[in-house]
Coordinates of C-alpha atoms in Angstrom, one line a residue:
R1 CA 0.0 0.0 0.0
D2 CA 3.0 2.2 0.4
S3 CA 4.3 2.8 -3.2
K4 CA 6.2 5.9 -2.4
T5 CA 8.9 4.3 -0.3
P6 CA 10.2 1.8 -2.9
L7 CA 10.2 4.6 -5.5
R8 CA 12.2 6.9 -3.2
V9 CA 14.7 4.1 -2.4
A10 CA 15.1 3.2 -6.1
L11 CA 15.7 6.9 -7.0
A12 CA 18.1 7.4 -4.1
T13 CA 20.1 4.2 -4.8
G14 CA 20.2 4.9 -8.5
T15 CA 21.4 8.4 -7.9
F16 CA 24.0 7.3 -5.4
N17 CA 25.2 4.6 -7.7
F18 CA 25.5 7.1 -10.6
V19 CA 27.4 9.7 -8.6
V20 CA 29.8 7.2 -6.9
D21 CA 30.3 5.4 -10.3
L22 CA 31.4 8.6 -11.9
F23 CA 33.8 9.4 -9.1
L24 CA 35.3 6.0 -8.7
V25 CA 35.6 5.2 -12.4
L26 CA 36.5 8.6 -13.9
G27 CA 37.6 10.6 -10.9
P28 CA 40.9 10.6 -9.1
P29 CA 40.8 7.0 -7.9
K30 CA 40.5 5.7 -11.5
L31 CA 39.4 2.3 -10.4
G32 CA 37.7 1.3 -13.6
I33 CA 35.3 -1.7 -13.4
F34 CA 36.4 -2.3 -9.8
G35 CA 35.1 1.1 -8.9
A36 CA 31.8 0.5 -10.7
A37 CA 31.4 -2.8 -8.7
I38 CA 32.1 -1.0 -5.4
A39 CA 29.6 1.7 -6.2
T40 CA 26.9 -0.8 -7.2
C41 CA 27.4 -3.0 -4.2
G42 CA 27.4 0.1 -1.9
S43 CA 24.2 1.5 -3.4
Q44 CA 22.4 -1.9 -3.0
Y45 CA 23.5 -2.2 0.6
I46 CA 22.3 1.3 1.3
G47 CA 18.9 0.6 -0.2
A48 CA 18.6 -2.7 1.7
I49 CA 19.5 -1.0 5.0
Y50 CA 17.0 1.8 4.4
F51 CA 14.2 -0.7 3.6
L52 CA 15.0 -2.8 6.8
H53 CA 15.0 0.4 8.8
H54 CA 11.7 1.5 7.3
L55 CA 10.2 -1.9 8.0
S56 CA 11.5 -2.1 11.6
R57 CA 10.0 1.3 12.6
G58 CA 6.6 0.7 11.1
K59 CA 3.7 -1.4 12.3
L60 CA 4.7 -4.2 10.0
Q61 CA 6.0 -7.1 12.1
L62 CA 7.9 -9.7 10.1
S63 CA 7.5 -13.3 11.1
P64 CA 9.3 -15.5 8.6
K65 CA 8.3 -19.1 8.4
L66 CA 9.0 -21.9 6.1
P67 CA 6.3 -22.8 3.6
S68 CA 4.6 -26.2 3.6
W69 CA 5.7 -28.7 1.0
N70 CA 2.4 -28.4 -0.9
C71 CA 2.9 -24.6 -1.2
A72 CA 6.6 -24.9 -2.2
K73 CA 6.4 -27.8 -4.6
P74 CA 5.3 -25.9 -7.7
F75 CA 8.1 -23.4 -7.3
I76 CA 10.7 -26.1 -6.7
S77 CA 9.6 -28.1 -9.8
A78 CA 9.5 -25.0 -12.0
G79 CA 12.9 -24.0 -10.7
G80 CA 14.3 -27.4 -11.5
V81 CA 13.0 -27.3 -15.0
L82 CA 14.5 -23.9 -15.6
T83 CA 17.8 -24.9 -14.1
V84 CA 18.1 -27.9 -16.4
R85 CA 17.2 -25.6 -19.4
S86 CA 19.8 -23.0 -18.4
V87 CA 22.5 -25.7 -18.1
C88 CA 21.6 -27.1 -21.5
V89 CA 21.7 -23.7 -23.2
M90 CA 25.0 -22.7 -21.6
S91 CA 26.5 -26.1 -22.4
S92 CA 25.5 -25.7 -26.1
Y93 CA 27.0 -22.2 -26.1
S94 CA 30.2 -23.5 -24.6
L95 CA 30.5 -26.3 -27.1
A96 CA 29.8 -24.0 -30.0
T97 CA 32.6 -21.6 -29.1

């Protein structure tokens, strides 16, 4: 029901990533792809921390529990089929090159 918070977090993390990317890749550190990786990881961590902070101060109480087998079975079977497909596709690409 709160659609503004994810939008704010996405905008903030995207902006942070852009600014820090420019600084670490093109600025004085000249870290290249390593700097881009640092900026991306940092922005994702900042977004996750903000979301967790937002959830912990609100009325939403998280109570994680494992799903029953009947609930999880369709997801597991679909995931298995997709995994086999991905392995076959990547194997054929590897053999072709």
